[in-house]
Coordinates of N, CA, C and O in Angstrom, one line a residue:
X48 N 0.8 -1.2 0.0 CA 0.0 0.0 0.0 C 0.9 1.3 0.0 O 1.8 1.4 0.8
X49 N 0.6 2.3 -1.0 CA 1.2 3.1 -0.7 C 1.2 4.2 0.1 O 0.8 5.1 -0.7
X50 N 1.4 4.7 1.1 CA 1.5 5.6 2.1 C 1.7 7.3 1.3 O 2.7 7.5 0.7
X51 N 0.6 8.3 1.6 CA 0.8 9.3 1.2 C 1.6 10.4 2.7 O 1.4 10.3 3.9
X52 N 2.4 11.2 1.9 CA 3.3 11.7 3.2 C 3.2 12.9 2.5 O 3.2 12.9 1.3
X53 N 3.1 14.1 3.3 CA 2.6 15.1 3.1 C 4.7 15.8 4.1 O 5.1 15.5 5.2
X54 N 5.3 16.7 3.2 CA 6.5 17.2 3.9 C 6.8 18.5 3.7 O 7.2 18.8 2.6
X55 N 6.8 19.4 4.6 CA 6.5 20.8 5.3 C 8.0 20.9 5.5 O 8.3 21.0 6.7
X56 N 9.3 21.1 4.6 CA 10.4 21.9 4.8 C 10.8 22.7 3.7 O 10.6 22.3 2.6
X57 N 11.5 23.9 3.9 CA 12.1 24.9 3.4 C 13.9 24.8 2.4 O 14.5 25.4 1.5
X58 N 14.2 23.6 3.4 CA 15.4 23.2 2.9 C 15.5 22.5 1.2 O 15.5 21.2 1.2
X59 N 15.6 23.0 0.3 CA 15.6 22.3 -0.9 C 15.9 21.3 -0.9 O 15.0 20.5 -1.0
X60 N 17.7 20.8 -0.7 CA 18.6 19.8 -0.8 C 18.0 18.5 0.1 O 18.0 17.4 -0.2
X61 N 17.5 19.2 1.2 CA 17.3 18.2 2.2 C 16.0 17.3 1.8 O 15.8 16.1 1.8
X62 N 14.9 18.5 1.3 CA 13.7 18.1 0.9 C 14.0 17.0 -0.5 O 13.5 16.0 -0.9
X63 N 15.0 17.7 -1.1 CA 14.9 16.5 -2.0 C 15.3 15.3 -2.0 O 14.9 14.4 -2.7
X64 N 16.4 15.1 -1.1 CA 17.2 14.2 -0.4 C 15.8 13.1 -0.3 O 15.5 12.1 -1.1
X65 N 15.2 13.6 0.8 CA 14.0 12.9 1.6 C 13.0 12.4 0.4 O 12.3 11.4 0.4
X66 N 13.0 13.4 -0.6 CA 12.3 12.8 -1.8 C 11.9 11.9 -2.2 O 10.8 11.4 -2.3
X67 N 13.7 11.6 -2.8 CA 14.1 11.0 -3.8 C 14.4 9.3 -2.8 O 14.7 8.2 -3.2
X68 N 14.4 9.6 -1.7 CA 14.6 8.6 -0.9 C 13.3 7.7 -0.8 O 13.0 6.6 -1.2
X69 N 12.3 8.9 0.0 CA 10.9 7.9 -0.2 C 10.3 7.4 -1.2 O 9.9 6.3 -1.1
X70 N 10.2 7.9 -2.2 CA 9.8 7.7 -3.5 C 10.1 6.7 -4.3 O 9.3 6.3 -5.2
X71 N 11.7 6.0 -4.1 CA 12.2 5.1 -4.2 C 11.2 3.9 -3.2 O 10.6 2.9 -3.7
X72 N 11.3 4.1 -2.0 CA 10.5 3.0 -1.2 C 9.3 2.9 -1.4 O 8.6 2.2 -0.6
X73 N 8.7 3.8 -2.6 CA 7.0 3.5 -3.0 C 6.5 4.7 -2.3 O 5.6 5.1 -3.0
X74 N 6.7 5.4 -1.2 CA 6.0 6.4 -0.4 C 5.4 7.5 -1.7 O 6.2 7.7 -2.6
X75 N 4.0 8.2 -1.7 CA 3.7 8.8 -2.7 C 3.9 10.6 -1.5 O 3.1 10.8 -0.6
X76 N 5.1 11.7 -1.9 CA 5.4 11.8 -1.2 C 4.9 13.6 -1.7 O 5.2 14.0 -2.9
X77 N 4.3 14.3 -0.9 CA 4.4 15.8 -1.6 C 5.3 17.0 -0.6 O 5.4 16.9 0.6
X78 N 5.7 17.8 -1.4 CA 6.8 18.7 -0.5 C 6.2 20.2 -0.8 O 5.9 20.5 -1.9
X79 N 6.1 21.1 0.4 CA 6.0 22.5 0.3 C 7.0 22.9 1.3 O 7.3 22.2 2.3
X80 N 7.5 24.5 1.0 CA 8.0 25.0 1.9 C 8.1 25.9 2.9 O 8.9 26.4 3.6
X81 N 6.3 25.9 2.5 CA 6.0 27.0 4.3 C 4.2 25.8 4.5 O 3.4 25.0 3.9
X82 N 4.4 26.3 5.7 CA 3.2 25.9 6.5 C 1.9 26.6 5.8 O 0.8 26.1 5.5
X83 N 2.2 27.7 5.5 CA 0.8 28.3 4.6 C 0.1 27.5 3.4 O -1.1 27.3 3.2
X84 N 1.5 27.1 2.5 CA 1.4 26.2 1.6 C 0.8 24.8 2.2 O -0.1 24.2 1.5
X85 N 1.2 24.1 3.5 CA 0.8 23.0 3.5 C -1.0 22.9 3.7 O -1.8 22.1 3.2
X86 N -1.3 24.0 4.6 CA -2.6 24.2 5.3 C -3.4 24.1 3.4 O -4.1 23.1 3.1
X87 N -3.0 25.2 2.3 CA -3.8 25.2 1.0 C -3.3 23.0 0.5 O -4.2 22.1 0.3
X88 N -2.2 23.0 0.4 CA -2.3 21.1 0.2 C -2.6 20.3 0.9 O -2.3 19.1 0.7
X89 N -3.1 20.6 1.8 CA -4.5 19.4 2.9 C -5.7 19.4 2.4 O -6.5 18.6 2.7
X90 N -5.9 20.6 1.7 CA -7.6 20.7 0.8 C -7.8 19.4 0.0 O -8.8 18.7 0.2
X91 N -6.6 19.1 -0.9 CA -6.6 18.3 -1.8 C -5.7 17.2 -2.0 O -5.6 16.5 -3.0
X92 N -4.8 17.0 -0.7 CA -4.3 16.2 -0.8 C -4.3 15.4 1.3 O -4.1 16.1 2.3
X93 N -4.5 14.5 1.3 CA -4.3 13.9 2.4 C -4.0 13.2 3.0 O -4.8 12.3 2.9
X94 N -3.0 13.0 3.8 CA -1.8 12.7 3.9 C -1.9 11.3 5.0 O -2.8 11.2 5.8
X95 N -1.1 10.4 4.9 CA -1.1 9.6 6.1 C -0.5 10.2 7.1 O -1.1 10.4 8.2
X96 N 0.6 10.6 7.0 CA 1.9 11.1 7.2 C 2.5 12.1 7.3 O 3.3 12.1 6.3
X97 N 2.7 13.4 8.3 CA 2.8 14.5 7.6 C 4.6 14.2 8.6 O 4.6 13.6 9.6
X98 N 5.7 14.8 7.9 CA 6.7 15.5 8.2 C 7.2 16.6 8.2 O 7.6 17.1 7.2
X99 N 7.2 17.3 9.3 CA 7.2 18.5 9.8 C 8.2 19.3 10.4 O 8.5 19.1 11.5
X100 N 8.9 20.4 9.5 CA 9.8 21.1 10.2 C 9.4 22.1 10.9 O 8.3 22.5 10.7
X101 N 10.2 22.7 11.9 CA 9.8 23.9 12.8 C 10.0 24.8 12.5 O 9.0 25.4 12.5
X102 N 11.0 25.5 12.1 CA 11.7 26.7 11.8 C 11.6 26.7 10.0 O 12.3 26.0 9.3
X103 N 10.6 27.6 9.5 CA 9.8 27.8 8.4 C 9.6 29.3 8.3 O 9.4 30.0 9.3
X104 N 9.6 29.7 7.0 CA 9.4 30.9 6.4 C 7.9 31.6 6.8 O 7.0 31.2 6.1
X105 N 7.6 32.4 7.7 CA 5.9 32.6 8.2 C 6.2 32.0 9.0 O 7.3 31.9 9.6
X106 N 4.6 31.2 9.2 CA 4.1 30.7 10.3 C 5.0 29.2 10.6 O 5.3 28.4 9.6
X107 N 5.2 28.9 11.8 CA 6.1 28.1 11.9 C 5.5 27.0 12.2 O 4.3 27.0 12.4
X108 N 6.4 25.7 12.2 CA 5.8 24.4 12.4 C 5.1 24.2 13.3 O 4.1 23.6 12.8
X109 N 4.9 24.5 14.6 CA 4.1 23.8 15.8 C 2.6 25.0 15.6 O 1.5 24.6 15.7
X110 N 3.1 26.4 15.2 CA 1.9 26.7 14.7 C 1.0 26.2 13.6 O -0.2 26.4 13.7
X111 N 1.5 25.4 12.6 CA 0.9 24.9 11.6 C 0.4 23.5 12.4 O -0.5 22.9 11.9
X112 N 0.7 23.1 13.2 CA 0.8 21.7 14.0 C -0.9 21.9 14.4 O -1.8 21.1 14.1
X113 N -0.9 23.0 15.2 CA -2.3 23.7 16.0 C -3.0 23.8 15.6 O -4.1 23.8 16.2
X114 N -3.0 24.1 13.9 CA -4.5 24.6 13.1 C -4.7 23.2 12.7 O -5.9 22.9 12.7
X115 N -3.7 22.2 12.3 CA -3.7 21.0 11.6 C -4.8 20.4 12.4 O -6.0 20.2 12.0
X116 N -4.2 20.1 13.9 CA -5.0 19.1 15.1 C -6.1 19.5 14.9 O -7.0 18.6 14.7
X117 N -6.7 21.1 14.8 CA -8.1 21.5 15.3 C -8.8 21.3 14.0 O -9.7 22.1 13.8
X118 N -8.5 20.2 12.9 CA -9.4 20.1 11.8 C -9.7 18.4 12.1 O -8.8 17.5 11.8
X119 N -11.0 18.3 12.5 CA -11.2 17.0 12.9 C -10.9 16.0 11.7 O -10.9 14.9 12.2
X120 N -10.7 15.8 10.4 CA -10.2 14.4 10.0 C -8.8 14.7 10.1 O -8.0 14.0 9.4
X121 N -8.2 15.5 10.8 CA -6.7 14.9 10.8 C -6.3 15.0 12.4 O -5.1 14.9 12.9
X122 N -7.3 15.2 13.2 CA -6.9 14.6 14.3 C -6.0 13.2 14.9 O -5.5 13.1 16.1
X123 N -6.0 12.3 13.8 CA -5.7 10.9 14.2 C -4.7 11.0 13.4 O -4.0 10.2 14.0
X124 N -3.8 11.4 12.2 CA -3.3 12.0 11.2 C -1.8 11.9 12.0 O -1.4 12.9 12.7
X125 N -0.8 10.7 11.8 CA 1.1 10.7 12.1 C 1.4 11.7 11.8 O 1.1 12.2 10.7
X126 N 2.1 12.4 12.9 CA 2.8 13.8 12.6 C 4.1 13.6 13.0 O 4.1 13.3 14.2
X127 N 5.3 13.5 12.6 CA 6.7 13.7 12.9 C 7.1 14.3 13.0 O 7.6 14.6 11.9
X128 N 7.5 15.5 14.2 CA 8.1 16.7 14.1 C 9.7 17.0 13.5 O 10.4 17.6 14.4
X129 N 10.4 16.7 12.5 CA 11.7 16.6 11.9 C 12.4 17.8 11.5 O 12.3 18.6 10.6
X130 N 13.1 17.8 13.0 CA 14.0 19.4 12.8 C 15.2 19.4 13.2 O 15.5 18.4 13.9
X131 N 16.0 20.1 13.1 CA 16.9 20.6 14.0 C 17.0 21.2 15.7 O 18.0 21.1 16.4
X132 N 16.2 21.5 15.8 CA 16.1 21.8 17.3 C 15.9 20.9 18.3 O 15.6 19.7 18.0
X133 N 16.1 21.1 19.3 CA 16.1 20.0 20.2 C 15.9 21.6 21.8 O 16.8 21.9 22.5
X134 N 14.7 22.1 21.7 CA 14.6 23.1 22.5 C 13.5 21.6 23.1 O 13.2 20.6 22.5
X135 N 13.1 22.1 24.8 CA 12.5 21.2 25.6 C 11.1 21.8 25.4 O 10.1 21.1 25.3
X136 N 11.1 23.2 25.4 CA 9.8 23.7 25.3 C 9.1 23.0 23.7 O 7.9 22.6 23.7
X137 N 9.7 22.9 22.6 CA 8.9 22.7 21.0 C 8.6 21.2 21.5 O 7.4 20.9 21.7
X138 N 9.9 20.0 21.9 CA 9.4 18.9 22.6 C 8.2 19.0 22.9 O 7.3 18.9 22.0
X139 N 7.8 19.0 24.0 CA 6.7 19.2 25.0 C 5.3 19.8 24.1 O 4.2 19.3 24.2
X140 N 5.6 20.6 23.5 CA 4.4 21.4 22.6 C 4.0 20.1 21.4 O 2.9 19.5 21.3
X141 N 5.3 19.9 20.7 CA 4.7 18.8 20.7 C 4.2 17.7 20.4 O 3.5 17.4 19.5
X142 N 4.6 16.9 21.6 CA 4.1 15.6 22.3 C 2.4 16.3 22.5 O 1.6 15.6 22.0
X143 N 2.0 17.4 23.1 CA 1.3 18.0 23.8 C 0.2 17.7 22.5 O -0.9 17.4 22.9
X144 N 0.6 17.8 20.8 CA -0.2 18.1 20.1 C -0.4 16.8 19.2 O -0.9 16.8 18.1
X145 N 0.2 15.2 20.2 CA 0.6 14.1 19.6 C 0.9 14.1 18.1 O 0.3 13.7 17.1
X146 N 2.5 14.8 18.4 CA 3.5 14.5 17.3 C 4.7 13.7 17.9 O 4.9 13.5 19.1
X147 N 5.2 13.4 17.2 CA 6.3 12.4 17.6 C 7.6 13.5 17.4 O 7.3 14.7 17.2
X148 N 8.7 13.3 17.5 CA 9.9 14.5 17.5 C 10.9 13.9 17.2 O 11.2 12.9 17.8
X149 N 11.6 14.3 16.3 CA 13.1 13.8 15.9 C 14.1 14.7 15.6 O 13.6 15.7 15.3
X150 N 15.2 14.8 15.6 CA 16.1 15.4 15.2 C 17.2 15.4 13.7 O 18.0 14.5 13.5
X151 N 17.0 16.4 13.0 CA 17.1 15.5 11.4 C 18.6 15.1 11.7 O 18.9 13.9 11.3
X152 N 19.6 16.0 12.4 CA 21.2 15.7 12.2 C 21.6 14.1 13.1 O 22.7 13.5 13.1
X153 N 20.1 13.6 14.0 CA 20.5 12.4 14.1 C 19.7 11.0 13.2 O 19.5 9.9 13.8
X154 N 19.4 11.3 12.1 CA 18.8 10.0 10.9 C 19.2 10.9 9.6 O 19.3 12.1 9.3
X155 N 19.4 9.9 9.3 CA 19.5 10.2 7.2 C 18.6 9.6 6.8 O 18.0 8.6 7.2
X156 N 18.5 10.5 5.6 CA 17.3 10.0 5.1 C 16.9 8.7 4.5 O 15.7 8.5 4.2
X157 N 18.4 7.5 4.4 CA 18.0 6.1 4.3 C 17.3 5.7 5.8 O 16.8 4.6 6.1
X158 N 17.3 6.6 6.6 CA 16.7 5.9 7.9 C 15.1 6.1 8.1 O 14.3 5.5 8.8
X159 N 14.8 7.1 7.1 CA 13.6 7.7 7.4 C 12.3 6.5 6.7 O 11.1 6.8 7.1
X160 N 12.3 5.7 6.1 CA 11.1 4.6 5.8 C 11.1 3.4 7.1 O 10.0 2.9 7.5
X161 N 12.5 3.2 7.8 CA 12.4 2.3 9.1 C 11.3 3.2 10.0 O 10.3 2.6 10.5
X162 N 11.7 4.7 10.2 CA 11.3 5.5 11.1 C 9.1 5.2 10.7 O 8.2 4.8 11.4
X163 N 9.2 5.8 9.4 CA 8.2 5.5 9.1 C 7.2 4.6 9.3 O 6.0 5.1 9.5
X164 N 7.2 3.8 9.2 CA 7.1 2.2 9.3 C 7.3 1.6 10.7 O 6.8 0.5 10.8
X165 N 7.9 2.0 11.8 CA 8.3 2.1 13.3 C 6.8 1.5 13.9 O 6.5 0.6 14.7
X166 N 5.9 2.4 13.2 CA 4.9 2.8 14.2 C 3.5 1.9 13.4 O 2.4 1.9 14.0

């Protein structure tokens, strides 16, 4: 089955990295690079899967996280928080908003379909 994954980063290289990687493992995978964009491709596209950076152009990740939760069919909706930060407060926000949290500088992106698939 293929898993649609919805991915919320700014980083070109990275984003294509992550791409070109799921895409290979069958994942049907779409990429934007601000949170504004993602909220307009949830209209039409819907995601198993969303991966989520924090630190975004505008409105930032855990803000986009907040409007995401408060739309009841994506309440139940895998969220991976995949960033660079490792602040305790974004942690906690959120777990708070049942996302899961990773740190991108510790997986590559051959790691990211294990990660996927984890749960």
């Amino acid at each position: 089955m293929v898993r649609k994954i919805l991915y919320i980063e700014d980083d070109v290289l990275l984003s294509s990295l992550v791409n070109i990687t799921l895409t290979k493992k069958g994942y049907e995978i779409n990429t934007v690079p601000t949170a504004e964009q993602a909220l307009e491709t949830i209209k039409i596209f819907t995601p198993d899967i969303i991966l989520l950076d924090i630190i975004l152009p505008g409105m930032t990740g855990l803000q986009f996280l907040e409007i995401f939760r408060n739309k009841e069919q994506f309440k139940n909706t895998r969220v991976i928080v995949f960033t660079n930060l490792n602040r305790t407060t974004d942690i906690e926000q959120a777990e708070k908003l049942n996302a899961e949290f990773f740190i991108k500088a510790e997986l590559t992106p051959d790691q990211l379909p294990a990660l996927l698939e984890a749960k």
